[in-house]
Amino acid sequence: MKRRDVLSALGLSALGAASLGGLALAVPRGQTGEMVPSRVPLPRPFRVPLPIPAVARPVRTDAATDYYEIVQRAADQEILPGVRTRVLGYDGTFPGPTLVTRSGRRAVVTHRNDLPGPVAVHLHGGHTPADSDGYPTDLIQPGGRRDYTYPTRQRAATLWYHDHRMDFTGPQVYRGLAGFHLVTDDEQDALGLPSGERDVPLMISDRSFDEDGSFSYPASHHGAGVDDAHMEGVLGDVVLVNGAPWPVLEVAAVRYRLRLLNASNARRYRLGMDPARTPLVQIASDGGLLEKPIEHSTVLLAPGERCELVVDFAAFPPGTEITLRNSLGSGGTADVMRFRVTGRGRDNSRIPPQLSRIEPLSAERAVRTRTWTFRRSPTGEHPGWLLDGRAFDPERIDADVRLGEIEVWRFTSDLYHPVHVHLDPFQVLSRRGDGPGPHDQGWKDTVDLAPSESVDVAVRFTDYPGRYLLHCHNLEHEDMAMMAAFRTT
Ligand code: C2O
Ligand code: CU
């Protein structure tokens, strides 16, 4: 079959008007998802300041461990100016507080659940023992609490924590359960990268708002997940950065480190600066520093992915406005945020030509190749998303993997699927049989698969035996069972 026939045989609506002769209307290009229109008047962009989430303080520390406490609760937050939105928040805020932990120091985070429904907390990118990894059925019931232990035996990186409740991750993250968790270490501190106020976490997520100001999530009426009309993924029409719509950050004409995280349920972004006079210098990806900086004119970011950039505003005179745009968006979703240069500043930062060393996981050392297929398919009465032809079963182990061994995992797709693996990062070996793409460098834990694509990655799990997950990070696909469990031994 030709590609087009394959696609129409699947009955897909998410391919954009071009491939279906103009039948698909509201489907933005480069996306697998359906737009939910807001039903409140939306603000004009670039009016509100960029919020920076508060950094959590340990409630106590001892020689080896920092202890934190987070209460998950509902609260009203003014996200759109003059509109109150009920959020489900870590400490009642969206985004939640940022945890900053040191490589080699243990962090114990006690979560208390003051929400009406169960929750599970996953540290995305964490090298975490299985009982603290937030398996979707390891729930904290309302009124309950649980300690999550993070040994932090991993290098510096931009991690994030978010809800992972079985069948409800999409709605719960959408309503606010997401925050940053930054790991720091000596290697990174020694580089002289921009730091302090010039090291800025940017959580990008799209949302839509209902008439009463609430987040508009098209939940299904039979309980779990999303309604059938939005099974492709929920796309919002407002772009939030750190929970604010199209915000503005005032900057000096110096270098900044921008830690980009795509925390959207389903939306992909292609981000670039306008005017484009300043290159985007990538220094890190999901699993921390790259070996060497890479210059991009735009960066592609799928749900779950992180990309760290150093951007130098030195070329812009005070008063210049530089807009971060999304070329995969249209209308409001084509804009993300704005930087306003307020004045000159002293800048001692630098970008060393060598950032780190990365041990290559070569395919020759792999003990086997496993194939994982991400495809849409009905499950019983309802449409669903399957991994290897099966719906997720939390009691089933889909693969046994030995700790310390390298394996090649081949991911294949029908549509866009951002594939995420828990426990340890991987390295991208090839895309469609060619080399890795421009955004595949370094240690990754989430890789963006385009329609009908095949991507080979090298995985190697270390330290912790137990049950872990591999899944699509389009949260609607995840909730509709595009997830598998592997066991490390
Ligand atoms: Cu960011 Cu299994 O998740
Ligand atoms: Cu998917």
XYZ file of C-alpha atoms and ligand atoms in Angstrom:
493
model
C 0.000 0.000 0.000
C 1.079 3.548 -0.550
C 1.495 5.685 2.525
C -1.747 7.498 1.881
C -3.677 4.262 1.579
C -2.181 2.973 4.786
C -3.247 6.124 6.537
C -6.773 6.130 5.238
C -7.086 2.425 6.011
C -6.417 3.427 9.594
C -9.253 5.914 9.388
C -7.165 8.718 10.724
C -8.227 12.277 11.128
C -5.023 13.716 12.501
C -3.024 14.001 9.352
C -3.813 17.494 8.276
C -5.976 18.648 5.445
C -3.424 17.999 2.725
C -3.290 14.239 3.013
C -7.045 13.783 3.281
C -8.222 16.046 0.541
C -9.360 18.861 2.832
C -11.611 16.717 5.017
C -9.724 17.173 8.239
C -10.617 20.627 9.463
C -9.261 21.651 12.818
C -6.204 19.445 12.913
C -3.025 21.445 13.231
C -0.076 20.191 11.268
C 2.692 18.369 13.032
C 0.286 17.168 15.718
C -1.623 14.102 16.728
C -4.446 15.719 18.652
C -7.725 17.610 18.564
C -8.149 21.225 19.531
C -10.469 22.142 22.401
C -11.598 25.770 21.923
C -11.677 28.033 24.984
C -15.016 29.538 25.964
C -13.721 32.610 27.785
C -12.279 35.700 26.113
C -8.540 35.196 25.889
C -6.051 37.879 26.933
C -3.721 39.579 24.514
C -0.285 38.002 24.557
C 2.804 39.468 26.251
C 0.989 41.306 29.078
C 1.892 39.257 32.158
C 5.326 38.681 33.691
C 6.869 35.212 33.578
C 6.393 33.555 36.985
C 9.285 31.520 38.352
C 8.069 28.600 40.498
C 9.262 28.801 44.126
C 12.134 26.516 45.077
C 11.063 23.992 47.723
C 13.008 24.086 50.999
C 13.779 20.882 52.845
C 11.826 20.512 56.082
C 14.956 18.919 57.559
C 18.297 17.576 56.426
C 20.843 15.177 57.841
C 24.296 14.026 56.746
C 23.107 12.226 53.611
C 19.490 13.202 53.006
C 17.227 16.183 52.405
C 13.587 15.739 53.398
C 10.754 17.541 51.658
C 7.010 17.635 52.153
C 4.480 18.422 49.471
C 0.727 18.602 49.936
C -1.368 17.976 46.852
C -4.463 20.117 47.030
C -6.936 22.111 44.975
C -6.658 25.895 44.877
C -7.860 28.804 42.784
C -5.214 30.496 40.683
C -5.413 33.549 38.451
C -3.962 32.188 35.215
C -5.856 34.381 32.769
C -5.998 37.964 34.109
C -9.243 38.462 36.065
C -10.289 34.794 35.741
C -10.135 32.218 38.534
C -9.111 28.711 37.599
C -9.308 25.742 39.948
C -5.984 23.885 39.827
C -4.918 20.571 41.291
C -1.516 21.595 42.529
C 1.541 20.392 44.356
C 1.313 22.673 47.414
C -1.733 24.096 45.639
C 0.256 25.742 42.836
C 0.695 25.166 39.122
C 3.497 24.579 38.333
C 4.405 22.951 41.635
C 7.457 24.036 43.634
C 10.832 23.329 42.018
C 12.968 20.768 43.815
C 16.707 21.331 43.504
C 18.761 18.360 44.603
C 22.443 17.576 44.488
C 23.796 14.554 42.644
C 24.845 11.963 45.239
C 22.569 13.323 47.994
C 19.404 11.445 48.799
C 16.098 13.294 48.703
C 12.997 11.940 50.414
C 9.808 13.661 49.320
C 6.692 13.004 51.367
C 3.537 13.627 49.363
C 0.245 14.060 51.170
C -2.899 13.703 49.104
C -5.551 16.263 50.033
C -7.263 15.889 46.646
C -10.570 14.087 46.156
C -9.088 11.289 44.017
C -6.044 9.007 44.094
C -2.645 10.099 42.777
C 0.743 8.607 41.913
C 3.915 10.696 41.620
C 6.545 9.974 38.992
C 9.908 11.699 38.753
C 10.390 11.897 34.977
C 14.051 11.275 34.173
C 14.748 10.024 37.691
C 17.054 7.084 38.293
C 14.680 5.802 40.926
C 14.107 2.527 42.812
C 10.910 0.839 41.607
C 8.887 1.382 44.781
C 9.378 5.159 44.452
C 8.865 5.371 40.690
C 5.139 6.084 40.807
C 3.821 2.943 39.121
C 0.274 3.815 37.954
C -1.350 1.452 40.448
C 0.897 2.456 43.408
C -1.603 5.060 44.493
C -1.838 7.504 47.348
C -5.500 7.479 48.313
C -7.242 10.688 49.407
C -6.103 11.565 52.928
C -3.048 9.324 52.579
C 0.660 10.046 52.358
C 3.682 8.359 50.916
C 7.452 8.830 50.967
C 9.247 8.810 47.633
C 12.980 8.163 47.926
C 15.296 9.583 45.290
C 18.912 8.473 45.768
C 19.966 10.975 43.045
C 22.717 8.717 41.774
C 22.621 10.531 38.454
C 24.232 13.486 36.722
C 22.876 17.015 36.650
C 19.744 17.332 34.525
C 16.381 19.043 34.221
C 13.839 16.542 35.502
C 10.188 17.043 36.233
C 7.646 15.361 38.449
C 4.053 14.791 37.530
C 1.034 12.646 38.202
C 0.996 9.084 36.826
C -2.338 7.698 38.040
C -3.621 4.770 35.997
C -6.079 5.991 33.301
C -6.138 9.568 34.696
C -2.687 10.992 34.005
C -3.971 13.223 31.179
C -6.680 15.021 33.183
C -4.601 15.237 36.368
C -1.535 16.731 34.708
C -3.774 19.033 32.646
C -5.330 20.352 35.868
C -1.920 21.222 37.268
C 0.004 18.278 38.741
C 3.462 19.009 37.311
C 6.651 20.637 38.607
C 10.390 20.896 37.974
C 13.024 18.839 39.750
C 16.545 20.008 38.943
C 19.594 17.894 39.712
C 22.856 19.803 40.122
C 26.453 18.548 40.276
C 30.085 19.679 40.409
C 30.755 19.020 36.735
C 28.082 21.450 35.668
C 28.921 24.064 38.299
C 32.510 24.180 37.038
C 31.555 25.155 33.488
C 30.677 28.792 34.069
C 27.268 28.601 32.376
C 24.748 31.368 33.117
C 23.396 30.830 36.648
C 21.189 32.313 39.352
C 18.522 34.557 37.840
C 19.999 33.860 34.432
C 19.159 30.148 34.692
C 15.455 30.025 33.886
C 13.174 26.965 33.900
C 10.410 27.252 31.271
C 7.533 24.795 31.512
C 5.528 25.057 28.313
C 1.996 23.686 28.290
C -1.142 24.419 26.306
C -4.545 24.661 27.951
C -8.106 25.647 27.146
C -10.548 27.308 29.503
C -14.261 26.791 29.983
C -16.876 29.531 30.496
C -16.493 29.424 34.275
C -12.702 29.782 34.009
C -11.970 26.115 34.728
C -9.534 24.093 32.662
C -11.507 22.568 29.830
C -10.566 18.892 29.694
C -12.866 16.648 27.636
C -12.975 13.814 30.155
C -14.820 10.677 29.170
C -18.136 9.918 30.808
C -17.266 6.305 31.495
C -14.602 7.282 33.980
C -11.080 6.862 32.749
C -9.237 9.117 30.357
C -10.513 11.322 27.596
C -13.710 11.246 25.512
C -13.612 9.435 22.170
C -13.634 12.682 20.183
C -10.267 13.698 21.686
C -8.537 10.349 21.807
C -5.837 11.637 19.459
C -4.703 14.010 22.196
C -5.962 17.206 23.820
C -4.686 20.441 22.310
C -5.363 23.792 24.014
C -5.531 27.234 22.438
C -3.580 29.091 25.147
C 0.164 28.615 25.544
C 1.253 28.824 29.179
C 4.830 29.175 30.325
C 5.258 28.393 34.032
C 1.487 28.641 34.247
C 1.133 32.128 32.703
C -0.347 32.897 29.265
C 2.232 34.141 26.741
C 4.330 35.824 29.453
C 7.171 38.334 29.246
C 10.605 38.019 30.832
C 12.731 41.127 31.232
C 16.348 40.316 30.515
C 19.688 42.116 30.492
C 21.675 42.030 27.259
C 23.649 38.980 28.409
C 23.567 35.185 28.148
C 20.717 33.196 29.683
C 20.281 29.505 30.218
C 16.765 28.456 29.285
C 15.599 25.047 30.475
C 12.743 24.206 28.138
C 10.290 21.506 29.140
C 7.307 20.486 27.054
C 4.748 19.570 29.727
C 1.814 19.620 27.294
C -0.469 16.609 27.105
C -0.175 16.212 23.330
C 1.165 19.341 21.620
C 4.502 19.385 19.808
C 6.384 22.661 19.305
C 9.007 23.926 16.917
C 10.528 26.849 18.777
C 12.563 29.714 17.405
C 13.354 33.331 18.242
C 11.935 36.234 16.277
C 13.990 38.151 15.243
C 16.205 35.168 14.618
C 19.478 37.043 15.070
C 20.573 35.023 18.065
C 21.397 31.331 17.641
C 19.902 28.800 20.012
C 22.872 27.020 21.519
C 21.787 23.691 22.926
C 23.864 22.562 25.905
C 21.747 19.768 27.374
C 18.851 17.457 26.646
C 16.655 15.184 28.788
C 19.539 13.484 30.597
C 21.797 16.511 31.102
C 24.805 18.010 29.339
C 25.684 17.215 25.750
C 29.324 16.540 24.926
C 29.539 19.721 22.913
C 27.162 22.616 22.368
C 25.038 22.454 19.201
C 23.654 25.492 17.368
C 20.083 25.342 16.123
C 17.870 27.884 14.429
C 14.789 26.115 15.831
C 14.286 23.307 18.311
C 11.627 20.636 18.162
C 10.070 19.629 21.467
C 7.597 16.764 21.900
C 5.630 16.132 25.113
C 7.922 15.086 27.956
C 11.139 16.287 26.303
C 13.571 18.852 27.696
C 16.082 20.957 25.824
C 18.448 23.419 27.479
C 19.625 26.413 25.534
C 22.018 29.265 26.098
C 20.721 32.387 24.382
C 22.830 35.538 24.195
C 20.858 38.791 24.116
C 24.045 40.902 23.809
C 23.329 41.882 20.205
C 20.054 43.605 21.139
C 19.862 47.218 22.287
C 17.768 48.005 25.377
C 14.091 48.107 24.498
C 14.274 45.274 21.971
C 11.565 42.653 22.185
C 12.373 39.114 21.112
C 9.539 36.622 20.792
C 9.771 32.882 21.218
C 7.534 31.503 18.501
C 6.173 28.077 17.651
C 6.130 27.410 13.934
C 3.936 24.312 14.429
C 1.211 26.532 15.900
C -1.300 28.861 14.328
C -3.192 31.806 15.797
C -2.468 32.026 19.517
C -0.442 28.837 19.604
C 2.115 30.306 17.205
C 3.381 32.474 20.096
C 4.974 31.220 23.275
C 6.551 34.078 25.242
C 8.569 37.243 24.883
C 11.907 38.547 26.155
C 12.296 42.292 26.695
C 15.858 43.611 26.865
C 15.970 46.221 29.626
C 19.635 47.193 29.716
C 23.230 46.138 29.544
C 24.752 43.851 32.139
C 28.049 42.331 33.157
C 28.464 38.814 31.872
C 31.116 36.404 33.153
C 29.359 33.358 31.791
C 30.719 31.197 29.007
C 29.883 28.165 26.921
C 32.875 25.838 26.961
C 33.475 24.000 23.655
C 33.558 20.712 25.580
C 30.729 20.357 28.082
C 30.949 16.761 29.196
C 31.901 13.228 28.138
C 29.305 10.689 27.150
C 30.099 7.004 26.954
C 28.618 5.802 23.666
C 26.299 2.794 23.974
C 27.152 1.160 20.711
C 24.850 -1.245 18.898
C 27.726 -3.758 18.566
C 27.677 -4.250 22.324
C 23.934 -4.917 22.402
C 22.822 -8.395 23.486
C 19.520 -8.226 21.586
C 17.103 -6.062 19.636
C 13.509 -5.654 20.749
C 10.804 -4.053 18.671
C 8.060 -1.930 20.217
C 5.193 -0.898 17.954
C 3.036 2.153 18.719
C -0.265 1.977 16.823
C -3.870 2.959 17.100
C -6.400 0.149 17.330
C -9.798 -0.440 18.876
C -9.876 -2.030 22.317
C -13.299 -3.550 22.806
C -16.001 -0.928 22.245
C -13.679 2.040 22.301
C -10.844 3.323 20.212
C -7.511 2.860 21.875
C -3.786 3.076 21.476
C -1.759 -0.072 21.714
C 1.855 -0.892 22.354
C 2.873 -4.067 20.540
C -0.780 -4.809 19.850
C -1.671 -4.962 23.514
C -3.415 -2.676 25.956
C -1.481 -1.942 29.137
C -2.075 -4.402 31.943
C -0.415 -3.348 35.194
C -0.195 -6.971 36.316
C 1.601 -8.177 33.183
C 5.340 -7.976 32.531
C 5.983 -7.344 28.844
C 9.761 -7.737 28.874
C 12.528 -8.919 31.183
C 15.767 -6.993 30.921
C 19.017 -7.683 32.745
C 20.653 -4.839 34.581
C 23.908 -3.738 32.972
C 23.197 -5.174 29.514
C 22.888 -3.001 26.453
C 19.876 -3.640 24.231
C 18.694 -2.005 21.040
C 15.044 -0.994 21.242
C 13.361 -0.269 17.918
C 10.302 1.952 18.208
C 7.905 2.118 15.264
C 4.893 4.367 14.902
C 1.740 5.041 12.916
C 1.332 8.696 14.023
C 3.223 11.086 16.316
C 4.211 9.289 19.489
C 6.736 10.690 21.990
C 8.160 7.501 23.500
C 9.374 7.635 27.097
C 11.317 5.027 29.062
C 11.603 5.030 32.851
C 14.672 4.276 35.055
C 17.573 5.223 32.775
C 18.160 7.416 29.756
C 19.028 5.980 26.346
C 20.925 7.074 23.248
C 19.357 7.462 19.824
C 21.227 5.324 17.280
C 19.237 5.925 14.120
C 16.055 7.313 12.604
C 14.517 5.619 9.537
C 17.827 3.811 9.125
C 19.818 7.064 8.946
C 21.783 8.697 11.707
C 20.180 10.412 14.701
C 18.295 13.640 14.013
C 19.439 17.137 15.029
C 17.497 16.940 18.311
C 18.521 13.417 19.259
C 21.911 14.140 20.795
C 23.038 13.214 24.287
C 21.165 11.168 26.860
C 17.460 11.071 26.093
C 14.541 9.646 28.038
C 11.827 10.669 25.584
C 12.128 10.471 21.814
C 9.771 12.036 19.293
C 8.457 9.584 16.693
C 6.936 11.015 13.528
C 4.230 9.151 11.575
C 5.382 5.847 10.063
C 8.799 6.215 11.565
C 11.242 3.783 13.077
C 13.815 4.911 15.645
C 16.512 2.710 17.172
C 17.796 3.552 20.629
C 20.364 1.877 22.878
C 19.164 1.264 26.429
C 21.090 0.108 29.468
C 19.481 -0.105 32.876
C 21.518 -0.026 36.054
C 21.198 -0.391 39.820
C 17.565 -1.082 40.514
C 15.695 -4.333 39.973
C 11.933 -4.067 39.652
C 8.994 -3.124 37.519
C 9.199 -0.066 35.261
C 7.327 1.527 32.392
C 7.738 2.391 28.790
C 4.952 4.420 27.205
C 3.781 7.082 24.835
C 3.971 10.519 26.519
C 0.994 11.847 24.614
C -0.978 11.600 27.854
C -4.237 10.715 26.114
C -2.496 7.817 24.369
C -0.932 6.795 27.661
C -4.298 6.775 29.448
C -5.785 4.778 26.599
C -3.314 2.015 27.341
C -0.262 2.780 25.147
C 2.059 1.616 27.890
C 4.070 -1.500 28.718
C 5.860 -2.798 31.793
C 9.380 -4.180 31.817
C 11.145 -5.870 34.682
C 14.819 -5.363 35.419
C 16.639 -8.277 37.045
Cu 6.696 11.767 32.259
Cu 5.915 7.745 32.666
O 6.238 9.747 32.493
Cu 1.160 8.179 21.268
